[in-house]
CSV table of C-alpha atoms in Angstrom, one decimal:
chain,number,residue,atom,x,y,z
Q,1,MET,CA,0.0,-0.2,0.0
Q,2,SER,CA,1.8,3.6,-1.2
Q,3,ILE,CA,1.0,6.5,1.5
Q,4,LEU,CA,1.4,9.9,0.9
Q,5,ALA,CA,1.4,12.0,4.2
Q,6,ARG,CA,1.2,15.4,5.3
Q,7,VAL,CA,2.9,16.4,8.1
Q,8,ARG,CA,2.2,19.7,10.3
Q,9,GLY,CA,3.0,22.2,13.2
Q,10,ILE,CA,6.0,21.5,15.4
Q,11,TYR,CA,6.6,17.7,15.3
Q,12,THR,CA,7.4,18.1,11.5
Q,13,THR,CA,10.8,17.5,11.3
Q,14,ALA,CA,11.3,14.4,13.5
Q,15,ILE,CA,8.5,13.0,12.1
Q,16,THR,CA,9.1,13.2,8.9
Q,17,LYS,CA,12.4,12.4,9.1
Q,18,ILE,CA,10.7,8.8,10.6
Q,19,LEU,CA,8.4,8.4,7.8
Q,20,ARG,CA,11.0,9.1,5.2
Q,21,ASP,CA,13.0,6.6,6.8
Q,22,GLU,CA,10.4,3.7,6.5
Q,23,GLY,CA,9.3,4.8,2.9
Q,24,ILE,CA,6.7,6.9,3.5
Q,25,GLU,CA,6.3,10.1,0.6
Q,26,ILE,CA,5.9,12.9,2.2
Q,27,THR,CA,2.9,15.0,0.4
Q,28,GLN,CA,3.2,19.0,0.4
Q,29,PRO,CA,6.0,19.6,2.5
Q,30,THR,CA,6.9,22.7,3.6
Q,31,GLU,CA,9.6,24.9,2.0
Q,32,PRO,CA,11.5,24.7,5.7
Q,33,ILE,CA,11.5,20.7,5.0
Q,34,ILE,CA,11.9,20.9,1.2
Q,35,GLU,CA,15.4,23.1,2.5
Q,36,ARG,CA,15.9,20.7,5.3
Q,37,PHE,CA,15.9,17.4,3.4
Q,38,LYS,CA,17.2,18.9,0.5
Q,39,ILE,CA,13.3,17.1,-1.5
Q,40,LYS,CA,14.3,18.4,-5.0
Q,41,ASN,CA,10.5,17.1,-6.8
Q,42,PRO,CA,8.1,17.8,-3.7
Q,43,ILE,CA,5.2,16.2,-4.4
Q,44,PHE,CA,1.6,18.0,-3.5
Q,45,LEU,CA,-0.8,15.0,-4.8
Q,46,PRO,CA,-3.9,14.9,-1.9
Q,47,PRO,CA,-2.1,12.7,1.0
Q,48,SER,CA,-3.4,9.4,2.7
Q,49,VAL,CA,-3.2,10.9,6.0
Q,50,THR,CA,-2.8,13.7,7.9
Q,51,ILE,CA,-0.1,14.4,11.1
Q,52,LYS,CA,-1.0,17.5,12.7
Q,53,ASP,CA,-1.1,19.4,16.0
Q,54,ARG,CA,-3.8,18.8,18.4
Q,55,ASP,CA,-4.7,21.4,20.0
Q,56,ASP,CA,-2.8,22.2,23.8
Q,57,LYS,CA,0.3,20.8,21.1
Q,58,LYS,CA,1.0,18.2,23.5
Q,59,GLY,CA,0.3,15.5,21.0
Q,60,ILE,CA,-1.0,15.1,17.4
Q,61,VAL,CA,-3.5,13.8,15.6
Q,62,ILE,CA,-3.2,11.4,12.5
Q,63,ILE,CA,-6.7,11.5,10.8
Q,64,GLY,CA,-7.0,9.9,7.3
Q,65,GLU,CA,-7.6,5.9,5.3
Q,66,PRO,CA,-7.9,4.0,8.3
Q,67,LYS,CA,-5.3,1.7,6.4
Q,68,ALA,CA,-2.8,4.3,6.1
Q,69,THR,CA,-3.6,5.9,9.7
Q,70,ASP,CA,-3.1,2.2,11.3
Q,71,LYS,CA,0.2,2.0,9.6
Q,72,ILE,CA,1.2,5.7,10.9
Q,73,VAL,CA,0.5,5.2,14.7
Q,74,SER,CA,2.1,1.4,13.8
Q,75,ILE,CA,5.5,3.2,12.6
Q,76,LEU,CA,5.8,5.6,15.9
Q,77,GLU,CA,4.7,3.0,18.7
Q,78,SER,CA,8.1,1.7,16.7
Q,79,LYS,CA,10.1,4.3,17.2
Q,80,LEU,CA,9.0,6.1,20.4
Q,81,SER,CA,8.0,4.6,24.1
Q,82,HIS,CA,5.1,5.7,26.3
Q,83,LEU,CA,2.8,7.0,23.4
Q,84,ILE,CA,-0.7,7.3,24.4
Q,85,LEU,CA,-3.2,7.3,21.8
Q,86,LYS,CA,-7.0,7.4,21.6
Q,87,GLU,CA,-8.5,6.3,18.9
Q,88,PHE,CA,-12.3,8.4,18.0
Q,89,LYS,CA,-14.7,5.2,17.2
Q,90,PRO,CA,-16.2,5.6,14.7
Q,91,ASN,CA,-14.5,6.6,11.7
Q,92,LEU,CA,-15.7,10.7,11.1
Q,93,TYR,CA,-18.3,10.7,8.5
Q,94,SER,CA,-18.2,6.9,8.2
Q,95,ILE,CA,-22.6,6.3,6.6
Q,96,TYR,CA,-25.1,3.8,8.1
Q,97,LYS,CA,-28.1,2.8,8.1
Q,98,GLY,CA,-28.9,1.9,11.2
Q,99,ARG,CA,-31.9,1.6,13.7
Q,100,VAL,CA,-33.9,4.1,16.5
Q,101,VAL,CA,-34.1,2.1,19.6
Q,102,ASP,CA,-34.5,4.4,21.8
Q,103,PHE,CA,-34.8,8.3,23.4
Q,104,LYS,CA,-33.2,9.3,26.1
Q,105,ASN,CA,-33.8,13.7,26.8
Q,106,ASN,CA,-35.6,14.2,23.5
Q,107,THR,CA,-32.7,13.1,21.6
Q,108,ALA,CA,-32.7,9.7,19.3
Q,109,LEU,CA,-30.5,6.7,19.9
Q,110,VAL,CA,-30.0,5.0,17.0
Q,111,ASP,CA,-27.6,1.4,16.9
Q,112,ILE,CA,-25.5,1.8,14.1
Q,113,GLY,CA,-23.8,-2.4,15.1
Q,114,GLU,CA,-20.9,-1.4,17.2
Q,115,ILE,CA,-22.5,1.0,18.9
Q,116,LYS,CA,-25.0,3.3,19.5
Q,117,GLY,CA,-25.1,7.0,18.8
Q,118,ARG,CA,-27.0,10.2,19.7
Q,119,LEU,CA,-28.9,12.3,16.3
Q,120,LEU,CA,-28.9,15.5,16.2
Q,121,PRO,CA,-31.3,16.9,18.3
Q,122,GLU,CA,-33.1,19.3,15.2
Q,123,HIS,CA,-33.4,15.5,13.3
Q,124,SER,CA,-34.4,13.6,16.5
Q,125,ILE,CA,-37.7,14.8,15.4
Q,126,ARG,CA,-37.8,13.5,12.6
Q,127,VAL,CA,-37.7,10.3,13.4
Q,128,ARG,CA,-39.7,7.4,15.4
Q,129,PRO,CA,-38.6,4.0,17.2
Q,130,GLY,CA,-38.1,1.1,15.3
Q,131,GLU,CA,-37.7,3.6,12.0
Q,132,GLU,CA,-34.4,2.5,9.4
Q,133,VAL,CA,-32.6,5.4,8.7
Q,134,LEU,CA,-29.6,6.4,7.2
Q,135,VAL,CA,-26.7,8.1,9.8
Q,136,CYS,CA,-23.8,10.2,9.3
Q,137,VAL,CA,-20.7,10.2,11.8
Q,138,LEU,CA,-20.8,14.0,12.6
Q,139,LYS,CA,-18.3,13.8,16.0
Q,140,PRO,CA,-16.6,9.9,16.6
Q,141,SER,CA,-16.7,9.6,20.5
Q,142,LEU,CA,-13.6,8.2,22.6
Q,143,LYS,CA,-15.7,7.6,25.4
Q,144,GLY,CA,-20.1,8.0,24.7
Q,145,GLU,CA,-21.6,8.2,22.0
Q,146,PRO,CA,-20.9,9.8,18.9
Q,147,LEU,CA,-23.3,12.1,17.2
Q,148,LEU,CA,-25.0,11.3,14.3
Q,149,SER,CA,-26.7,13.0,11.2
Q,150,LEU,CA,-29.5,12.1,9.1
Q,151,ASN,CA,-27.4,15.0,6.4
Q,152,PRO,CA,-24.0,12.3,5.0
Q,153,VAL,CA,-21.5,13.5,4.6
Q,154,ILE,CA,-19.4,12.4,1.2
Q,155,THR,CA,-15.8,12.8,1.3
Q,156,GLY,CA,-12.9,12.7,-2.1
Q,157,LYS,CA,-9.6,14.1,-1.7
Q,158,TYR,CA,-10.3,17.6,-3.2
Q,159,MET,CA,-14.2,18.2,-1.6
Q,160,ARG,CA,-16.3,16.7,0.4
Q,161,PHE,CA,-20.4,16.2,-0.8
Q,162,THR,CA,-22.9,18.1,1.7
Q,163,LYS,CA,-26.1,18.0,2.1
Q,164,GLY,CA,-28.2,21.7,1.3
Q,165,ALA,CA,-26.8,24.4,-1.4
Q,166,ARG,CA,-24.4,25.3,0.1
Q,167,ILE,CA,-20.2,25.8,-1.1
Q,168,SER,CA,-17.6,26.7,1.4
Q,169,PHE,CA,-13.7,26.7,1.1
Q,170,SER,CA,-11.3,25.4,3.4
Q,171,LYS,CA,-8.9,28.5,5.1
Q,172,PHE,CA,-5.9,26.5,3.4
Q,173,ILE,CA,-6.9,27.9,-0.6
Q,174,ASP,CA,-5.6,31.2,-1.4
Q,175,MET,CA,-8.1,33.5,-3.1
Q,176,LYS,CA,-7.0,32.7,-6.7
Q,177,LYS,CA,-7.5,28.7,-6.7
Q,178,ARG,CA,-11.4,30.4,-4.8
Q,179,GLU,CA,-12.5,31.8,-7.6
Q,180,GLU,CA,-10.9,29.1,-10.4
Q,181,LEU,CA,-13.2,26.7,-8.1
Q,182,LEU,CA,-16.5,28.5,-8.1
Q,183,GLU,CA,-15.8,28.5,-11.8
Q,184,ILE,CA,-16.4,24.5,-12.1
Q,185,THR,CA,-18.0,24.5,-9.0
Q,186,SER,CA,-20.6,25.9,-11.5
Q,187,LEU,CA,-20.4,23.5,-14.2
Q,188,LEU,CA,-20.5,20.4,-12.2
Q,189,LYS,CA,-24.8,18.7,-11.4
Q,190,ILE,CA,-24.9,18.6,-7.3
Q,191,ASN,CA,-28.7,18.4,-7.3
Q,192,GLY,CA,-29.0,19.1,-3.8
Q,193,TRP,CA,-25.8,18.8,-2.9
Q,194,GLY,CA,-23.2,21.5,-1.3
Q,195,ILE,CA,-19.5,21.0,-1.6
Q,196,ARG,CA,-17.0,21.3,0.6
Q,197,TRP,CA,-13.4,22.2,-0.9
Q,198,ARG,CA,-10.8,20.8,0.8
Q,199,SER,CA,-6.8,22.0,1.0
Q,200,SER,CA,-5.2,20.0,-1.5
Q,201,ALA,CA,-8.0,21.7,-4.3
Q,202,ASN,CA,-5.2,24.8,-4.1
Q,203,TYR,CA,-2.7,22.1,-6.0
Q,204,ALA,CA,-5.5,20.4,-8.3
Q,205,ASP,CA,-6.6,20.5,-12.0
Q,206,ILE,CA,-9.4,20.2,-13.4
Q,207,GLU,CA,-8.7,17.0,-14.7
Q,208,SER,CA,-7.7,15.1,-11.0
Q,209,ILE,CA,-10.9,17.6,-9.7
Q,210,LEU,CA,-13.4,16.5,-12.8
Q,211,SER,CA,-12.1,12.4,-12.3
Q,212,ASP,CA,-12.8,13.1,-7.9
Q,213,TYR,CA,-16.4,14.7,-8.8
Q,214,GLU,CA,-17.1,11.6,-10.5
Q,215,SER,CA,-15.4,8.8,-8.1
Q,216,ILE,CA,-18.0,11.3,-5.5
Q,217,LYS,CA,-20.9,10.7,-7.6
Q,218,LYS,CA,-20.4,6.7,-7.8
Q,219,SER,CA,-19.7,6.4,-3.6
Q,220,ILE,CA,-24.0,8.3,-3.6
Q,221,LYS,CA,-24.8,5.7,-6.2
Q,222,LYS,CA,-23.3,2.4,-3.8
Q,223,ILE,CA,-24.4,4.6,-0.6
Q,224,LYS,CA,-28.3,4.9,-2.2
Q,225,GLU,CA,-27.9,1.1,-3.7
Q,226,SER,CA,-26.1,-0.2,0.3
Q,227,MET,CA,-29.3,1.6,2.0
Q,228,ASN,CA,-31.4,-0.9,0.2
Q,229,LYS,CA,-29.7,-4.1,-0.1
Q,230,LEU,CA,-28.7,-4.5,3.5
Q,231,ASP,CA,-30.5,-5.0,6.3
Q,232,ALA,CA,-30.1,-2.3,9.5
Q,233,PRO,CA,-27.6,-1.4,11.6
Q,234,SER,CA,-24.5,-2.0,8.6
Q,235,LEU,CA,-21.8,0.2,7.6
Q,236,LEU,CA,-22.4,1.7,3.7
Q,237,TYR,CA,-19.5,3.8,3.5
Q,238,GLU,CA,-16.2,4.2,5.4
Q,239,GLY,CA,-15.0,7.2,6.3
Q,240,GLU,CA,-11.6,8.4,7.9
Q,241,LYS,CA,-10.1,7.0,11.3
Q,242,ILE,CA,-9.3,9.6,14.0
Q,243,VAL,CA,-6.3,8.8,16.1
Q,244,GLU,CA,-5.0,10.6,18.9
Q,245,VAL,CA,-1.7,10.9,20.2
Q,246,VAL,CA,-0.5,11.6,23.1
Q,247,LEU,CA,3.7,12.7,23.6
Q,248,PRO,CA,4.7,12.7,27.7
Q,249,LEU,CA,7.8,13.6,28.1
Q,250,GLU,CA,10.6,10.6,26.9
Q,251,SER,CA,8.3,10.8,23.7
Q,252,LYS,CA,9.3,14.6,22.7
Q,253,GLU,CA,13.0,13.7,24.4
Q,254,LYS,CA,13.1,10.9,21.8
Q,255,LEU,CA,11.7,13.3,19.4
Q,256,ASP,CA,14.5,16.0,20.1
Q,257,GLU,CA,17.4,13.5,18.9
Q,258,ILE,CA,15.8,12.8,16.2
Q,259,ARG,CA,15.7,16.2,14.5
Q,260,ARG,CA,19.2,16.6,15.9
Q,261,TYR,CA,20.5,14.7,12.8
Q,262,VAL,CA,17.9,17.2,10.8
Q,263,VAL,CA,18.9,20.9,12.0
Q,264,PRO,CA,20.3,21.6,15.2
Q,265,THR,CA,18.1,21.8,17.6
Q,266,ALA,CA,18.1,22.8,21.5
Q,267,PRO,CA,17.5,21.1,24.6
Q,268,HIS,CA,13.3,20.1,25.3
Q,269,HIS,CA,12.9,21.9,21.9
Q,270,HIS,CA,9.5,20.0,21.4
Q,271,HIS,CA,9.0,20.5,24.5
Q,272,ILE,CA,9.7,24.2,25.3
Q,273,LYS,CA,7.5,24.3,21.7
Q,274,SER,CA,4.0,23.0,23.4
Q,275,ILE,CA,4.3,25.5,25.5
Q,276,VAL,CA,1.6,28.0,25.1
Q,277,HIS,CA,3.5,31.3,25.8
Q,278,ARG,CA,4.8,33.8,22.8
Q,279,LYS,CA,8.0,35.0,24.9
Q,280,LEU,CA,9.5,31.5,24.9
Q,281,GLN,CA,9.1,30.7,21.1
Q,282,GLY,CA,11.3,33.7,20.5
Q,283,VAL,CA,13.9,32.4,23.6
Q,284,ILE,CA,13.5,28.5,22.0
Q,285,GLU,CA,14.9,30.1,18.0
Q,286,PHE,CA,17.9,32.3,19.3
Q,287,VAL,CA,19.2,29.2,21.9
Q,288,GLU,CA,19.0,26.9,18.2
Q,289,TYR,CA,21.0,29.8,16.5
Q,290,THR,CA,23.5,29.7,19.3
Q,291,VAL,CA,23.9,25.5,19.2
Q,292,GLU,CA,24.0,26.0,15.1
Q,293,LYS,CA,27.1,27.9,15.8
Q,294,SER,CA,28.5,26.4,19.1
Q,295,PRO,CA,26.9,22.4,19.1
Q,296,THR,CA,30.4,22.8,22.3
Q,297,ILE,CA,27.5,24.4,23.8
Q,298,LEU,CA,24.3,22.0,23.6
Q,299,ASN,CA,24.8,20.1,27.4
Q,300,ASN,CA,26.2,22.9,29.6
Q,301,ILE,CA,22.4,25.5,28.1
Q,302,SER,CA,20.4,22.5,29.3
Q,303,SER,CA,19.0,22.3,32.9
Q,304,LEU,CA,19.5,26.5,32.3
Q,305,CYS,CA,16.9,26.0,30.0
Q,306,LEU,CA,14.6,24.4,32.1
Q,307,SER,CA,15.1,26.8,35.4
Q,308,PHE,CA,14.5,30.0,32.7
Q,309,PHE,CA,11.6,28.0,31.4
Q,310,LEU,CA,10.2,27.4,34.6
Q,311,LYS,CA,10.6,31.6,36.2
Q,312,GLU,CA,9.1,32.5,32.5
Q,313,ILE,CA,5.5,30.8,33.4
Q,314,LEU,CA,5.6,30.9,38.0
Q,315,GLY,CA,8.0,33.0,38.2
Q,316,ARG,CA,5.4,36.3,39.1
Q,317,LYS,CA,2.2,34.0,40.0
Q,318,LYS,CA,1.1,33.6,43.7
Q,319,SER,CA,-1.1,30.4,42.0
Q,320,VAL,CA,-0.4,27.5,40.1
Q,321,GLU,CA,-2.9,25.1,37.8
Q,322,ILE,CA,-1.9,21.6,37.6
Q,323,ILE,CA,-3.7,20.2,34.6
Q,324,GLN,CA,-3.9,16.2,34.4
Q,325,GLU,CA,-5.6,15.3,31.5
Q,326,ASN,CA,-7.4,11.4,31.8
Q,327,VAL,CA,-6.4,9.3,29.0
Q,328,ASP,CA,-10.6,8.6,28.7
Q,329,LYS,CA,-11.7,11.9,28.4
Q,330,GLY,CA,-12.0,15.4,30.3
Q,331,GLU,CA,-9.1,16.3,32.8
Q,332,ILE,CA,-9.1,17.2,36.5
Q,333,ILE,CA,-7.6,20.8,37.5
Q,334,ILE,CA,-5.7,21.4,40.5
Q,335,ARG,CA,-5.6,24.2,42.5
Q,336,GLY,CA,-3.2,26.1,45.1
Q,337,THR,CA,-1.4,28.8,46.3
Q,338,ILE,CA,2.2,28.3,45.1
Q,339,GLN,CA,4.2,28.6,48.7
Q,340,GLU,CA,8.3,27.9,47.8
Q,341,ILE,CA,9.6,27.4,44.3
Q,342,ASP,CA,12.9,25.4,44.0
Q,343,TYR,CA,14.9,26.0,40.9
Q,344,ASP,CA,17.5,24.1,40.8
Q,345,LYS,CA,15.8,21.1,41.5
Q,346,ASN,CA,12.8,22.6,39.9
Q,347,ILE,CA,10.1,21.5,42.5
Q,348,VAL,CA,6.5,23.4,43.5
Q,349,VAL,CA,5.6,23.5,46.5
Q,350,VAL,CA,1.5,24.3,46.5
Q,351,LYS,CA,-1.2,24.1,49.2
Q,352,ARG,CA,-4.6,24.5,48.3
Q,353,SER,CA,-7.7,24.1,51.2
Q,354,ILE,CA,-10.1,21.3,51.4
Q,355,LYS,CA,-13.4,21.7,51.2
Q,356,GLY,CA,-16.4,19.7,50.8
Q,357,ARG,CA,-17.9,16.7,53.1
Q,358,GLY,CA,-17.2,13.1,52.9
Q,359,VAL,CA,-13.6,10.9,52.4
Q,360,TYR,CA,-11.0,11.1,51.0
Q,361,ASP,CA,-10.7,9.0,48.0
Q,362,GLY,CA,-8.0,6.6,47.9
Q,363,LEU,CA,-8.1,7.0,51.7
Q,364,GLY,CA,-11.1,6.6,53.2
Q,365,ILE,CA,-9.7,8.9,55.7
Q,366,LYS,CA,-13.1,11.8,56.6
Q,367,LYS,CA,-12.9,15.3,55.3
Q,368,GLU,CA,-12.4,18.1,58.4
Q,369,ILE,CA,-13.3,21.3,58.6
Q,370,GLY,CA,-9.7,23.4,58.5
Q,371,ASP,CA,-7.9,20.4,56.8
Q,372,TYR,CA,-5.9,21.0,53.8
Q,373,ALA,CA,-3.3,19.6,51.1
Q,374,VAL,CA,-0.1,20.3,50.1
Q,375,THR,CA,1.5,18.8,46.7
Q,376,TYR,CA,5.1,18.5,46.0
Q,377,VAL,CA,5.4,18.6,41.7
Q,378,GLN,CA,8.7,17.9,40.3
Q,379,LEU,CA,9.5,19.3,36.7
Q,380,TYR,CA,9.7,15.8,35.0
Q,381,ARG,CA,8.8,13.2,36.7
Q,382,PRO,CA,6.6,10.9,36.5
Q,383,TYR,CA,4.3,11.0,40.1
Q,384,ILE,CA,2.6,14.1,42.3
Q,385,LEU,CA,2.3,13.4,46.2
Q,386,HIS,CA,-0.4,15.8,48.2
Q,387,ALA,CA,0.0,15.2,51.7
Q,388,TYR,CA,-3.2,15.6,53.8
Q,389,TYR,CA,-3.4,17.5,56.9
Q,390,SER,CA,-5.8,18.4,59.7
Q,391,SER,CA,-6.8,21.9,61.0
Q,392,SER,CA,-3.3,21.2,63.5
Q,393,SER,CA,-1.0,20.0,60.8
Q,394,MET,CA,-1.6,16.9,61.9
Q,395,LEU,CA,-0.4,14.9,58.9
Q,396,LYS,CA,-3.6,12.7,57.7
Q,397,GLY,CA,-2.3,10.8,54.5
Q,398,ILE,CA,-0.4,11.1,51.7
Q,399,TYR,CA,-2.0,10.2,47.8
Q,400,ILE,CA,0.8,10.0,45.2
Q,401,ASN,CA,-0.8,10.5,41.3
Q,402,ILE,CA,1.7,8.3,39.4
Q,403,ASN,CA,1.3,10.0,35.3
Q,404,THR,CA,3.3,11.5,32.6
Q,405,PRO,CA,6.1,13.1,33.8
Q,406,VAL,CA,5.4,16.9,34.6
Q,407,GLU,CA,5.7,18.8,32.2
Q,408,MET,CA,5.0,22.8,31.4
Q,409,HIS,CA,2.2,23.7,30.1
Q,410,SER,CA,1.0,27.3,29.5
Q,411,GLU,CA,1.8,30.9,32.5
Q,412,GLY,CA,0.3,29.6,35.9
Q,413,ARG,CA,-0.1,26.1,34.4
Q,414,LEU,CA,1.5,22.1,34.4
Q,415,TRP,CA,0.5,19.2,32.4
Q,416,CYS,CA,0.8,15.5,32.7
Q,417,VAL,CA,-1.3,12.7,32.1
Q,418,ASP,CA,-3.0,10.9,35.2
Q,419,LEU,CA,-2.4,6.7,34.6
Q,420,LYS,CA,-5.4,5.5,37.2
Q,421,VAL,CA,-2.8,4.0,39.3
Q,422,ASP,CA,-2.2,5.5,42.4
Q,423,VAL,CA,-0.6,4.9,45.6
Q,424,VAL,CA,-2.2,6.1,49.2
Q,425,CYS,CA,-1.4,6.2,52.1
Q,426,THR,CA,-2.0,6.4,56.7
Q,427,TYR,CA,-0.3,5.2,59.7
Q,428,ASN,CA,-2.9,2.6,60.6
Q,429,ARG,CA,-3.4,1.4,56.8
Q,430,GLY,CA,0.2,1.6,55.5
Q,431,ALA,CA,0.6,1.8,52.0
Q,432,LYS,CA,-1.0,0.3,49.3
Q,433,ILE,CA,-1.5,0.3,45.3
Q,434,ILE,CA,-4.6,1.2,43.9
Q,435,ASP,CA,-6.8,1.4,40.6
Q,436,MET,CA,-4.3,-1.2,39.1
Q,437,ASN,CA,-7.8,-2.6,37.6
Q,438,GLU,CA,-8.3,0.4,35.0
Q,439,LEU,CA,-4.2,0.4,34.2
Q,440,ASN,CA,-5.0,-2.7,32.7
Q,441,GLU,CA,-8.2,-2.2,31.0
Q,442,LEU,CA,-6.1,1.1,28.8
Q,443,VAL,CA,-3.2,-2.2,28.3
Q,444,LYS,CA,-6.6,-4.2,26.7
Q,445,LYS,CA,-7.9,-1.3,24.9
Q,446,GLY,CA,-4.9,-0.6,23.3
Q,447,THR,CA,-4.3,3.0,25.3
Q,448,ILE,CA,-1.0,2.6,26.3
Q,449,SER,CA,1.6,-0.5,25.5
Q,450,GLU,CA,1.9,-3.5,27.6
Q,451,ALA,CA,5.9,-2.4,28.2
Q,452,PHE,CA,4.7,0.6,29.8
Q,453,SER,CA,2.0,0.1,31.8
Q,454,HIS,CA,5.0,-2.9,34.0
Q,455,LYS,CA,7.1,0.7,34.0
Q,456,VAL,CA,4.1,2.1,35.7
Q,457,LEU,CA,3.1,-1.0,38.0
Q,458,SER,CA,7.6,-0.9,38.4
Q,459,LEU,CA,7.4,3.0,39.6
Q,460,ALA,CA,4.1,1.8,42.3
Q,461,GLU,CA,5.8,-1.3,43.9
Q,462,HIS,CA,9.3,1.5,44.3
Q,463,LEU,CA,6.3,4.1,45.3
Q,464,LYS,CA,5.0,1.6,47.7
Q,465,GLU,CA,8.3,0.4,49.1
Q,466,ILE,CA,9.4,4.2,50.6
Q,467,LEU,CA,6.6,4.7,52.3
Q,468,ASP,CA,6.5,2.1,54.0
Q,469,SER,CA,10.0,2.3,55.2
Q,470,ALA,CA,11.9,3.7,58.0
Q,471,GLU,CA,12.7,7.8,55.7
Q,472,GLY,CA,9.1,7.6,54.2
Q,473,ILE,CA,7.9,11.1,52.7
Q,474,ASP,CA,11.2,12.7,53.3
Q,475,LYS,CA,13.0,10.2,50.9
Q,476,ILE,CA,10.4,10.6,47.8
């Protein structure tokens, strides 16, 4: 299978290097990539798969033909350690013959075979229980019900057909090309359909566009025939697969190493580039210019970089937010007052008041008025320690979150991914590891590798031993 990959974002150089070494051809390369890899005859054909930054730049999103997407994921897994994979299901714009099975909060639930999806509220009023309907996946889900529509979307290489008469363009298509595409649109017979021109249309000639148009028409015909022939639930048209790849610190450091084969790269390049802080981007560019002129300086500035950047994002702050991303969905944000920052060891000590009633999760100890927690966070360390105290400053218990190494996120914010397993300790019960079954589920789902899970459990055992030892919390 021949794969064409389009790569964009802060990881472009390193990922391009990985893919080219594995025989994957890069399409629509940017000027820096053409220059860095000395590509003599760049190609600008539509990609089989696109790799781009996720919104917060702490990872990438891979979207494209299902087999091509799987291949890219497999290559990255073989080259980078500790990846966290989030596969969204079903594939985007897949079309199904489904059956309405229930209504929940005035929203129709449609059985599409592999899962039940939620129909758009405005479409739910048009169906009834037991009815067979043609539905399109508008928003795949990581966990829960995907969002469905009664309006199909048919994806080609250069355009998408959507129900309605609207014509729209990718923001990457220039004005001159848009005028040309509008003229072409007027020639096409698209009764009842609208067109969304994709970014690849920027490079397409009219012959290629017309060929794509004919291919989409054939797909529409085939979908109609399958709708009449197949029983519900059935897949009628396969859409694009989406996999989000979270890149923990170890992966970013490996990408730094790979990037150095291509171009001078500063210490912690990808970590720093992933921080949402405009000033720091200019600093990293200056550091890389310095490294290019004097490569021997690389090791000397490594530790200085972290301290400098930590001061930039927390130095003038009285409080901090620690974002613990959930591998399934969402995030937990821990907010507290900064008590101390050790810039030599990159340690942040945070205090927060405990509110609410009940018991502490995992510790089984009652929450009381005046309780507070002291949280110890060390940059690049794969766990966060929370010590819970009574109003009289008596230690009640210790809770250690095991996560990906803590990174800087943005001004006043730190970030990590919660890896489910925790270590808890109280004086009367000793230390124990909790939630190991949730870690095993991540391995079963393919979210993390078995090797990664073994490393997590090994760390948990090590921390448990320390808590049970005489040194206890001081050693951690």
